[in-house]
XYZ file of C-alpha atoms in Angstrom:
730
model
C 0.000 0.000 0.000
C 1.295 3.459 -0.872
C 0.033 5.182 2.237
C 2.074 8.008 3.675
C -0.150 10.466 5.454
C -3.735 10.562 6.624
C -5.646 12.636 9.160
C -8.042 11.573 11.884
C -9.809 12.602 15.067
C -10.797 10.411 18.005
C -13.637 7.812 18.119
C -13.905 6.135 14.744
C -10.763 8.019 13.750
C -8.688 6.318 16.440
C -9.630 2.909 15.036
C -8.846 4.056 11.495
C -5.467 5.441 12.562
C -4.417 2.273 14.369
C -5.509 0.067 11.456
C -3.733 2.153 8.811
C -0.562 2.298 10.881
C -0.666 -1.457 11.443
C -0.628 -1.919 7.653
C 2.343 0.373 7.104
C 0.830 3.807 6.678
C 2.382 6.875 8.249
C -0.405 8.736 9.998
C -1.171 12.307 10.986
C -3.525 12.088 13.981
C -5.514 15.298 14.128
C -7.690 16.150 17.115
C -8.481 19.594 18.428
C -9.483 17.905 21.673
C -12.850 19.591 22.142
C -16.060 18.036 23.457
C -18.960 16.781 21.319
C -20.315 20.343 21.066
C -17.010 21.642 19.705
C -16.055 23.462 22.901
C -12.703 23.337 24.672
C -9.292 22.169 23.487
C -6.789 19.485 24.523
C -3.828 17.649 23.012
C -4.334 14.471 25.027
C -6.641 12.653 22.580
C -4.253 12.957 19.625
C -1.175 12.252 21.764
C -2.705 9.085 23.184
C -3.382 7.637 19.702
C 0.116 8.565 18.507
C 1.616 6.825 21.537
C -0.420 3.676 20.796
C 0.802 3.614 17.202
C 4.439 4.196 18.092
C 4.317 1.570 20.834
C 3.440 -0.970 18.134
C 6.294 0.164 15.891
C 4.204 2.408 13.638
C 4.802 5.948 12.404
C 2.526 8.751 13.543
C 2.603 12.484 14.268
C 0.020 14.464 16.227
C -1.651 17.647 15.032
C -3.907 19.828 17.190
C -5.194 22.354 14.632
C -8.848 22.939 13.852
C -10.063 21.304 10.658
C -10.579 24.847 9.383
C -6.787 25.127 9.232
C -6.582 22.702 6.330
C -3.286 24.021 4.951
C -1.569 23.550 8.327
C -2.848 19.994 8.636
C -1.603 19.007 5.202
C 1.699 20.799 5.745
C 2.204 18.694 8.871
C 1.951 15.582 6.723
C 4.340 16.961 4.117
C 6.875 18.036 6.728
C 6.738 14.707 8.539
C 6.444 12.242 5.652
C 6.987 14.129 2.395
C 3.600 13.446 0.795
C -0.101 12.928 1.406
C -2.012 10.079 -0.210
C -5.190 9.677 1.830
C -7.553 12.086 3.544
C -10.245 10.663 5.819
C -12.608 13.482 6.757
C -14.043 12.273 10.035
C -14.198 15.369 12.261
C -17.613 15.939 13.811
C -19.564 17.669 16.568
C -23.252 17.965 17.482
C -25.496 20.934 18.255
C -28.864 19.174 18.273
C -31.907 21.445 18.432
C -35.389 21.288 16.975
C -35.543 23.414 13.848
C -37.290 26.371 15.505
C -34.609 26.551 18.203
C -31.491 26.373 16.001
C -29.463 29.580 16.367
C -27.187 31.041 13.716
C -24.224 29.910 15.820
C -25.575 26.353 16.033
C -25.988 26.251 12.265
C -22.649 27.832 11.411
C -20.389 25.770 13.657
C -21.836 22.475 12.405
C -21.212 23.497 8.801
C -17.754 24.879 9.609
C -16.606 21.620 11.207
C -18.339 19.025 9.024
C -18.630 20.544 5.560
C -16.229 23.479 5.380
C -13.570 21.582 7.340
C -13.715 18.696 4.878
C -13.536 21.161 2.002
C -10.513 23.031 3.386
C -8.468 19.937 4.223
C -9.254 18.209 0.935
C -8.513 21.351 -1.062
C -5.133 21.652 0.642
C -4.287 18.051 -0.315
C -5.815 18.111 -3.806
C -2.951 19.513 -5.894
C -0.435 17.226 -4.188
C -2.609 14.254 -5.123
C -3.004 15.522 -8.685
C 0.738 15.927 -9.141
C 1.511 12.441 -7.852
C -1.407 10.912 -9.812
C -2.808 9.215 -6.722
C -5.235 10.097 -3.966
C -7.959 8.526 -1.858
C -10.582 10.617 -0.061
C -13.221 9.509 2.420
C -16.122 11.737 3.477
C -18.117 10.803 6.559
C -21.840 11.369 6.079
C -24.681 10.064 8.238
C -28.069 8.402 8.080
C -29.374 11.747 9.335
C -28.054 13.370 6.176
C -29.512 10.713 3.900
C -32.929 10.336 5.516
C -33.275 13.288 7.907
C -33.641 13.114 11.676
C -35.632 15.141 14.182
C -33.561 17.779 15.946
C -30.668 17.594 13.480
C -31.534 19.965 10.647
C -28.095 21.620 10.825
C -26.252 18.302 11.064
C -28.366 16.648 8.336
C -27.777 19.474 5.863
C -24.003 19.377 6.395
C -23.829 15.592 6.155
C -25.732 15.413 2.868
C -23.552 18.245 1.588
C -20.573 15.942 2.035
C -22.199 13.409 -0.300
C -22.487 16.001 -3.062
C -18.921 17.182 -2.446
C -17.596 13.627 -2.648
C -19.511 12.890 -5.869
C -18.068 15.943 -7.584
C -14.531 15.207 -6.402
C -14.908 11.698 -7.819
C -15.739 13.156 -11.234
C -12.966 15.771 -11.208
C -10.388 13.367 -9.803
C -10.909 10.471 -12.216
C -8.156 11.335 -14.682
C -5.686 11.914 -11.843
C -6.380 8.553 -10.139
C -8.003 10.398 -7.223
C -10.970 8.471 -5.837
C -13.535 9.882 -3.441
C -16.204 7.918 -1.586
C -18.646 8.661 1.209
C -19.611 6.475 4.164
C -22.543 6.753 6.563
C -21.331 4.754 9.568
C -23.288 3.586 12.575
C -20.803 3.005 15.368
C -20.172 3.698 19.015
C -18.352 7.023 19.391
C -18.330 10.228 21.348
C -21.220 11.458 19.207
C -23.429 8.409 19.793
C -22.647 7.496 23.414
C -25.294 9.932 24.684
C -28.091 8.555 22.492
C -27.408 4.788 22.467
C -27.619 2.258 25.332
C -24.357 0.617 26.356
C -25.239 -2.844 25.032
C -25.919 -1.355 21.577
C -22.700 0.656 21.722
C -20.830 -2.570 22.412
C -22.421 -4.216 19.357
C -21.578 -1.265 17.106
C -17.815 -1.206 17.513
C -15.822 1.193 15.295
C -13.740 -1.847 14.303
C -16.735 -3.008 12.244
C -16.505 0.128 10.094
C -12.737 0.326 9.614
C -12.269 -2.493 7.029
C -14.504 -0.688 4.524
C -12.493 2.532 4.900
C -9.180 0.717 4.446
C -10.413 -1.061 1.313
C -11.765 2.125 -0.275
C -8.356 3.734 0.322
C -6.320 0.902 -1.149
C -4.471 1.550 -4.397
C -6.139 -1.427 -6.111
C -9.694 -0.339 -5.230
C -11.324 1.355 -8.230
C -14.555 2.355 -6.482
C -15.250 6.083 -6.642
C -18.253 8.381 -6.338
C -20.184 5.949 -4.148
C -22.076 6.122 -0.855
C -22.076 3.288 1.680
C -23.945 2.567 4.893
C -21.853 0.515 7.307
C -22.085 -0.798 10.846
C -22.172 -3.913 13.030
C -20.236 -5.852 10.400
C -22.631 -5.034 7.546
C -21.810 -2.934 4.436
C -24.388 -1.715 1.924
C -24.078 0.485 -1.156
C -26.740 3.121 -1.849
C -28.007 4.456 -5.154
C -30.810 6.724 -6.281
C -34.086 5.404 -7.650
C -36.517 7.443 -9.744
C -39.999 6.692 -10.985
C -40.502 6.733 -14.733
C -42.672 9.778 -14.121
C -45.242 11.314 -16.406
C -45.166 13.849 -19.229
C -47.657 16.505 -18.226
C -47.676 18.513 -21.442
C -50.653 17.279 -23.454
C -52.156 18.167 -26.782
C -54.382 21.232 -26.642
C -54.033 21.461 -22.875
C -51.849 23.828 -20.845
C -49.549 22.471 -18.164
C -51.392 23.314 -14.948
C -51.312 22.262 -11.279
C -54.472 20.278 -11.970
C -52.688 18.385 -14.760
C -49.906 17.508 -12.310
C -52.513 16.368 -9.767
C -54.182 14.128 -12.322
C -50.894 12.344 -13.080
C -49.806 12.073 -9.433
C -50.262 8.315 -9.219
C -48.018 7.817 -12.242
C -45.463 10.333 -10.989
C -45.256 8.411 -7.707
C -45.266 4.905 -9.206
C -41.913 3.195 -8.593
C -42.745 0.036 -10.514
C -40.037 -0.398 -13.193
C -38.173 2.573 -11.720
C -34.862 3.580 -13.251
C -31.679 4.245 -11.307
C -29.875 7.382 -12.505
C -26.173 7.553 -11.690
C -24.979 10.684 -13.493
C -26.103 14.166 -14.494
C -26.662 12.745 -17.985
C -29.010 10.110 -16.584
C -30.788 12.773 -14.555
C -31.490 15.074 -17.483
C -32.328 12.354 -19.997
C -36.134 12.624 -19.519
C -35.928 16.371 -20.166
C -33.995 15.717 -23.346
C -36.674 13.300 -24.452
C -39.294 16.027 -24.068
C -37.304 18.962 -25.427
C -35.993 17.109 -28.466
C -39.561 16.916 -29.809
C -39.678 20.133 -31.831
C -42.525 22.093 -33.352
C -41.570 20.897 -36.817
C -41.934 17.249 -35.809
C -45.085 17.029 -33.730
C -46.056 20.574 -32.991
C -44.861 20.704 -29.418
C -44.223 24.241 -28.199
C -40.989 24.906 -26.345
C -42.971 27.105 -23.951
C -43.627 24.675 -21.090
C -46.888 26.312 -20.085
C -48.346 26.928 -23.521
C -50.802 24.704 -25.297
C -48.953 22.334 -27.576
C -48.746 18.760 -28.685
C -47.057 16.382 -26.282
C -45.042 13.303 -26.908
C -47.471 10.562 -27.815
C -47.824 7.641 -25.415
C -46.132 4.537 -26.793
C -48.310 1.492 -27.369
C -47.262 -1.808 -28.899
C -49.277 -4.688 -30.324
C -46.719 -7.436 -31.006
C -49.253 -9.611 -32.837
C -49.642 -6.919 -35.500
C -46.000 -5.803 -35.608
C -43.923 -9.007 -35.572
C -43.139 -10.216 -39.083
C -43.958 -6.894 -40.714
C -41.604 -5.904 -43.527
C -40.296 -2.350 -43.833
C -39.985 -0.537 -47.164
C -36.940 -1.583 -49.213
C -33.937 0.730 -48.965
C -31.019 1.106 -51.363
C -27.509 2.398 -50.769
C -25.383 3.398 -53.749
C -21.739 4.233 -53.210
C -18.340 4.590 -54.848
C -14.878 4.003 -53.364
C -15.264 7.317 -51.520
C -17.730 6.060 -48.887
C -15.633 3.092 -47.630
C -12.593 5.382 -47.349
C -14.587 8.025 -45.495
C -15.895 5.341 -43.158
C -12.386 4.001 -42.488
C -11.238 7.494 -41.544
C -14.351 7.877 -39.380
C -13.415 4.829 -37.302
C -9.867 6.021 -36.710
C -7.775 4.662 -39.552
C -4.773 6.740 -40.583
C -2.035 6.790 -43.196
C 0.395 6.885 -40.265
C -0.146 3.132 -40.063
C 0.994 1.372 -43.247
C -1.433 -1.486 -42.501
C -4.336 0.917 -42.986
C -3.497 1.903 -46.552
C -5.502 -0.959 -48.071
C -8.637 0.616 -46.555
C -7.746 4.238 -47.405
C -6.349 4.192 -50.945
C -8.487 3.092 -53.862
C -5.322 2.466 -55.887
C -4.042 -0.093 -53.406
C -3.578 -3.534 -54.946
C -5.793 -5.094 -52.250
C -8.147 -2.141 -51.647
C -10.945 -3.372 -49.346
C -13.945 -2.308 -47.299
C -13.701 -2.761 -43.572
C -16.149 -5.535 -42.619
C -17.911 -3.209 -40.153
C -18.859 -1.026 -43.153
C -21.674 -3.574 -43.371
C -23.669 -1.520 -40.867
C -23.410 1.544 -43.117
C -24.830 -0.129 -46.216
C -27.749 -1.397 -44.112
C -28.438 1.397 -41.632
C -30.939 3.255 -43.804
C -33.455 0.503 -43.028
C -33.134 1.458 -39.358
C -32.674 5.223 -39.645
C -35.017 6.163 -42.483
C -38.125 6.045 -40.298
C -39.505 2.797 -41.680
C -40.512 1.613 -38.199
C -43.089 4.418 -38.085
C -45.074 2.665 -40.825
C -45.302 -0.676 -39.001
C -48.812 -1.548 -37.752
C -48.887 -2.131 -34.018
C -45.854 0.078 -33.337
C -47.026 3.391 -31.930
C -43.725 4.437 -30.354
C -42.107 7.693 -29.334
C -38.973 7.948 -31.459
C -37.386 10.459 -29.085
C -37.142 7.594 -26.570
C -35.493 5.097 -28.896
C -32.007 3.874 -27.932
C -29.671 1.668 -29.943
C -28.979 -1.111 -27.445
C -27.137 -3.876 -29.302
C -25.814 -4.677 -32.767
C -25.063 -7.889 -34.617
C -23.409 -8.014 -38.051
C -22.641 -11.116 -40.098
C -20.664 -10.999 -43.340
C -21.332 -13.616 -46.026
C -19.075 -12.165 -48.714
C -16.457 -9.399 -48.628
C -18.217 -6.104 -49.149
C -17.734 -4.662 -52.644
C -15.784 -1.403 -52.705
C -18.538 0.231 -54.763
C -22.004 -0.632 -56.030
C -25.689 -0.593 -55.117
C -26.935 -2.488 -52.087
C -30.564 -3.330 -51.366
C -31.732 -3.997 -47.827
C -34.794 -5.991 -46.752
C -35.842 -5.274 -43.149
C -38.277 -7.240 -40.989
C -39.519 -6.823 -37.423
C -38.159 -10.129 -36.117
C -39.489 -9.969 -32.567
C -40.548 -7.670 -29.709
C -39.795 -8.128 -26.017
C -41.435 -6.552 -23.002
C -38.822 -5.479 -20.445
C -41.245 -3.638 -18.187
C -39.435 -0.310 -18.237
C -39.317 -0.443 -22.015
C -39.651 -2.576 -25.115
C -36.937 -4.176 -27.245
C -37.565 -4.370 -30.976
C -35.394 -6.725 -33.022
C -34.997 -5.488 -36.577
C -33.445 -8.015 -38.984
C -31.904 -6.515 -42.115
C -30.634 -8.660 -45.016
C -28.576 -6.731 -47.552
C -27.989 -7.842 -51.147
C -25.633 -6.866 -53.950
C -27.676 -7.850 -56.942
C -28.883 -11.360 -56.111
C -26.023 -12.106 -53.713
C -26.681 -11.901 -49.975
C -23.706 -9.917 -48.660
C -24.473 -9.257 -44.996
C -27.061 -9.530 -42.257
C -27.603 -7.020 -39.428
C -29.737 -7.291 -36.331
C -30.467 -3.900 -34.783
C -31.649 -4.219 -31.177
C -33.725 -1.139 -30.366
C -34.819 -0.225 -26.834
C -37.862 2.038 -26.526
C -37.891 3.668 -23.071
C -41.288 3.587 -21.356
C -42.917 1.349 -23.972
C -43.042 -1.806 -21.850
C -45.904 -3.242 -19.858
C -47.913 -4.514 -22.825
C -47.804 -8.109 -21.577
C -45.264 -9.451 -24.041
C -42.506 -12.009 -23.530
C -39.253 -10.959 -21.859
C -36.834 -12.932 -24.040
C -36.540 -14.158 -27.604
C -34.802 -17.078 -29.252
C -34.335 -14.844 -32.286
C -32.082 -12.391 -30.452
C -28.357 -12.726 -31.105
C -27.012 -13.169 -27.595
C -24.098 -11.294 -26.071
C -21.280 -13.242 -24.406
C -19.127 -12.468 -21.379
C -15.335 -12.681 -21.758
C -13.270 -15.415 -20.062
C -12.300 -14.843 -16.425
C -8.592 -14.387 -17.136
C -6.383 -11.507 -18.242
C -6.946 -10.516 -21.891
C -4.622 -11.867 -24.567
C -4.301 -8.499 -26.287
C -5.016 -4.946 -25.148
C -5.062 -2.118 -27.692
C -5.385 1.570 -26.883
C -6.520 3.921 -29.609
C -7.145 7.639 -29.133
C -10.126 9.200 -30.845
C -9.747 12.815 -31.881
C -11.864 15.863 -31.131
C -13.467 15.700 -34.589
C -14.143 11.953 -34.602
C -17.924 12.317 -34.364
C -17.953 15.135 -36.931
C -16.086 12.851 -39.318
C -18.053 9.671 -38.607
C -21.439 11.353 -39.131
C -20.510 11.864 -42.800
C -21.175 8.135 -43.191
C -24.889 8.806 -42.770
C -25.809 9.156 -39.085
C -26.870 12.793 -38.934
C -28.209 12.845 -35.363
C -27.379 16.335 -33.977
C -26.559 14.726 -30.614
C -23.134 13.989 -32.109
C -22.326 17.485 -33.446
C -24.510 20.191 -31.862
C -23.357 21.244 -28.349
C -26.743 22.738 -27.456
C -28.556 19.567 -28.518
C -26.088 17.444 -26.553
C -26.591 19.671 -23.509
C -30.312 18.923 -23.599
C -29.339 15.277 -23.213
C -27.202 16.106 -20.201
C -23.860 15.681 -21.971
C -21.030 18.156 -21.530
C -20.409 18.026 -25.275
C -21.549 15.993 -28.296
C -20.938 12.270 -27.849
C -19.392 9.756 -30.211
C -21.659 7.452 -32.203
C -21.928 3.989 -30.666
C -21.328 2.476 -34.092
C -18.128 4.507 -34.358
C -16.751 2.818 -31.213
C -18.065 -0.426 -32.728
C -15.918 0.250 -35.815
C -12.801 0.899 -33.718
C -13.278 -2.377 -31.840
C -13.957 -4.397 -34.982
C -10.795 -3.242 -36.723
C -8.713 -3.934 -33.594
C -9.785 -7.578 -33.783
C -9.328 -7.674 -37.560
C -5.732 -6.479 -37.254
C -4.556 -8.503 -34.294
C -6.286 -11.808 -34.987
C -6.906 -11.850 -38.753
C -3.951 -9.792 -40.003
C -6.420 -7.371 -41.666
C -7.672 -10.158 -43.938
C -11.343 -9.227 -44.488
C -12.155 -12.724 -45.780
C -11.569 -14.082 -42.264
C -14.112 -11.781 -40.603
C -17.408 -13.615 -40.094
C -19.546 -11.817 -37.485
C -19.550 -9.348 -34.609
C -21.961 -8.802 -31.702
C -21.822 -5.889 -29.228
C -23.862 -4.228 -26.500
C -23.553 -0.448 -26.143
C -23.023 0.218 -22.429
C -21.745 3.793 -21.983
C -21.202 6.840 -24.205
C -17.767 7.962 -25.408
C -16.687 11.577 -25.872
C -14.624 12.565 -28.932
C -11.013 12.906 -27.851
C -11.192 10.102 -25.295
C -9.016 7.014 -25.663
C -10.588 3.632 -26.352
C -9.023 0.529 -24.832
C -10.069 -2.740 -26.438
C -9.375 -5.896 -24.424
C -9.485 -9.163 -26.399
C -9.524 -12.863 -25.485
C -9.061 -15.658 -28.036
C -11.060 -18.868 -27.631
C -10.832 -20.919 -30.835
C -12.210 -18.856 -33.715
C -14.138 -16.568 -31.369
C -12.516 -13.387 -30.073
C -14.254 -12.057 -26.962
C -13.841 -8.336 -26.410
C -14.819 -5.371 -24.324
C -13.944 -1.751 -24.999
C -13.332 0.726 -22.217
C -12.930 4.479 -22.095
C -9.336 4.550 -20.848
C -9.788 8.048 -19.413
C -12.563 6.943 -17.035
C -12.283 3.164 -16.857
C -15.948 2.815 -17.857
C -16.944 0.021 -20.231
C -18.378 1.449 -23.455
C -18.882 -1.842 -25.328
C -19.700 -4.989 -23.361
C -20.698 -8.611 -23.939
C -19.029 -8.480 -27.323
C -17.334 -10.983 -29.593
C -16.067 -11.419 -33.139
C -16.283 -14.759 -34.931
C -13.552 -15.429 -37.479
C -13.506 -18.062 -40.195
C -9.847 -18.791 -39.360
C -7.173 -17.556 -36.957
C -4.071 -19.057 -38.526
C -2.077 -15.831 -38.542
C -2.658 -14.623 -35.021
C -0.823 -14.404 -31.722
C -0.490 -18.174 -31.494
C 1.400 -18.370 -34.777
C 5.042 -19.278 -34.241
C 6.251 -18.289 -37.673
C 6.694 -14.812 -39.149
C 3.623 -12.621 -39.476
C 2.334 -12.783 -43.047
C 1.005 -10.187 -45.482
C 3.453 -7.466 -44.489
C 2.656 -7.587 -40.755
C 5.304 -6.950 -38.101
C 6.325 -9.434 -35.438
C 7.334 -6.520 -33.213
C 3.674 -5.439 -33.066
C 2.860 -8.651 -31.236
C 5.573 -7.954 -28.680
C 4.334 -4.427 -28.062
C 0.782 -5.716 -27.688
C 2.000 -8.157 -25.069
C 4.023 -5.447 -23.305
C 0.858 -3.326 -23.292
C -1.066 -6.090 -21.560
C 1.642 -6.682 -18.976
C 2.072 -2.961 -18.300
C -1.635 -2.769 -17.586
C -1.140 -5.303 -14.796
C 2.229 -4.131 -13.464
C 2.450 -0.543 -14.687
C 2.747 1.171 -11.312
C 5.667 -1.056 -10.321
C 7.407 -0.373 -13.629
C 6.813 3.376 -13.378
C 8.590 3.387 -10.027
C 11.494 1.333 -11.336
C 11.923 2.928 -14.761
C 10.365 6.444 -14.755
C 11.014 7.110 -18.443
C 9.317 7.374 -21.849
C 10.741 5.260 -24.698
C 9.854 5.677 -28.364
C 10.478 2.880 -30.857
C 10.769 3.476 -34.605
C 10.573 0.089 -36.331
C 11.674 -0.329 -39.946
C 10.983 -3.013 -42.548
C 13.152 -3.412 -45.650
C 14.882 -0.147 -44.749
C 11.655 1.870 -44.628
C 9.674 3.200 -41.622
C 7.037 0.586 -40.783
C 5.727 1.194 -37.273
C 6.090 3.457 -34.263
C 5.386 2.605 -30.609
C 5.708 4.444 -27.311
C 6.247 2.848 -23.893
C 5.336 5.488 -21.310
C 6.557 4.414 -17.872
C 6.655 7.887 -16.413
C 3.063 8.909 -15.730
C 0.115 7.309 -13.940
C 0.204 3.538 -14.089
C 2.086 3.402 -17.380
C 0.853 3.046 -20.952
C 1.899 1.468 -24.237
C 0.442 2.891 -27.413
C 1.031 2.992 -31.146
C 2.512 6.213 -32.489
C 4.879 8.972 -31.550
C 5.322 9.928 -27.895
C 2.691 12.490 -26.904
C 5.279 14.494 -25.010
C 9.059 14.355 -25.324
C 10.527 10.860 -25.289
C 13.481 10.400 -22.948
C 15.047 7.855 -25.297
C 14.243 6.948 -28.912
C 15.323 3.737 -30.639
C 15.387 2.910 -34.354
C 15.941 -0.652 -35.591
C 14.431 -3.159 -37.968
C 11.581 -5.475 -37.126
C 13.891 -8.488 -37.507
C 16.616 -7.055 -35.255
C 14.035 -6.043 -32.661
C 12.857 -9.644 -32.424
C 16.429 -10.901 -32.151
C 17.040 -8.406 -29.364
C 13.896 -9.469 -27.488
C 14.755 -13.153 -27.842
C 18.227 -12.507 -26.425
C 20.003 -13.423 -29.653
C 21.269 -9.894 -30.251
C 23.312 -7.956 -27.706
C 22.090 -4.329 -27.544
C 25.594 -2.866 -27.236
C 26.859 -4.854 -30.213
C 23.782 -3.840 -32.201
C 24.457 -0.194 -31.348
C 28.096 -0.268 -32.414
C 27.221 -2.249 -35.542
C 24.746 0.443 -36.586
C 21.742 -1.855 -36.297
C 20.357 0.046 -33.309
C 20.212 3.850 -33.324
C 19.629 5.647 -30.044
C 18.719 9.270 -29.359
C 18.308 11.010 -26.011
C 19.344 9.590 -22.648
C 21.317 6.483 -23.586
C 21.794 5.486 -19.941
C 18.053 4.913 -19.558
C 18.271 2.143 -22.143
C 19.765 -0.063 -19.434
C 16.367 -0.122 -17.747
C 14.771 -1.681 -20.806
C 16.132 -5.114 -19.982
C 13.501 -5.652 -17.288
C 10.749 -4.783 -19.764
C 11.931 -6.869 -22.683
C 13.069 -9.870 -20.667
C 10.401 -10.060 -17.980
C 7.357 -8.602 -19.664
C 7.554 -9.347 -23.376
C 7.926 -13.106 -23.648
C 5.236 -14.442 -25.983
């Protein structure tokens, strides 16, 4: 554990301090020494805990400042131990009064100690945590803050304020590896000894709270932005629940208090409730209302004026299932496949991509995932609106899952005809899932098949079945580390570029429209992330041979913002490649339950011979290093603390470029030039690189023979041995 300095007061804090110290942390024990009302001052409480820690061989320093002196508290940690990694905000007093009897002084001192004190101490530690790319913060809330409690209006307000503070810190701290969580403990302490009988105090020992705090502060714990109730050996995680609510704005009727009254039962109905977790989730219902413009259904943007509301969804599966949508055609030249390849992140910087970007290439090809583009008009052209039995609100339609199967390599130009059918409808209670099967032909040849899985929010409850044998199922990855991990940065204009392939939804380009959906800026298309993931598998397990790509299935789990980095994790099991794609910046899974089926995996990571079709064996090594760095990056960063850039050549020409960043965060390996300045750059051929990795080529001899060129800090190259020997064996 990388624990250097924490701060505590007595009661629960004493137990925390002893437990942290026992596990190797150096502890700042802070206690002003006042009573439960915040009056008086004494150094004895802090000194006693410090003495206990030191008597057991631990490291601890006392501090007697008020929590309002946050800078002094943190400076004590820096002076004593050189850094601060963990802040446990646990200071607390009581000034219980019924609401009518609370004085200004009673209100202010509670907020100064609980809320402002936590703010000041955490703010003082924040930049130190940011700079070291590590921090763990605990806020101590209370059941009184969550649920309210008679006589504690001041205390309740401050304690719930800590929940909001912790949630925001969790969001702002994500990219700096700073995690913030909130606990609402029930334990015997100075604050509870006056309101609990002794036998209950004995059953609610602080020791039953401490393990949760220690786990949340551990470097391997990824939990952040959460709220827990804990006590008596029990731990529970809380989340918000919200009824599906009711849209009050109705056709030819103003929005009035009476209209709210009439919908009160629906507003208060928690059957099939959703569970919002973010601002985006919170605002989503508003987006669904506001996105219905005058031009579409006549709804006025004046919330109190008479306008046309969103229609209530109703589904009759008997009428809808089996219905065919109007035929759609898609005519294209070589331009559209190239534009699509650029839209899913391909670049001329990678020689392997040229076959998808240059129509003059000898083996010019369409990416297999282009199959969704030639078929998407059947889904996006509004054909579902003509289906009998489907009276749905299209502002509440979400693209949930996608399946694509390729029967023949997609032609690089031509006219494609798509036949779409409503394959099945499922009732999920909170919504309905519509399976839309689309078969796409080039002339008389069936080229590809898509299954669009569409979720209609609020359209459930019609008494339909919950599952379907016709649905292409998702699949969870194996419970072992991935075989290959690829990171790929999107750029700020990724959505603007991808939309040129035919998905014109303003959610992906218009900031004001995105804001109505609760997003800080326009989000990336789910099918764009889908395209990134598909080509990662194609490259690493099929050597970019499009004839080996058979099918892909994905579930869209979380949105991606343009400019964020995608991290695709892949597992090989026979001819099936399981995958999940994360947003590296946040750790959230964007694509889940996914897999790609290949017709053959001869030229993949298990191949012992040279990589065919112009591929580089060094790429496989860097992929493996990337996977190992993911597991052991923090250890390597401590040992190496450098950025290495590799320029790999093939037949005397530049062929590939990789960067091993072991200087920031938990380390990273990525394709391309170093984002900052590389400490050391190496140039050598793909063949010589492999000989070096296998131990058949001495680096010094390679350098003096001119096979290995080095720029920058040559001495750092000595640290590479641990990477290439210990972490790159295939």
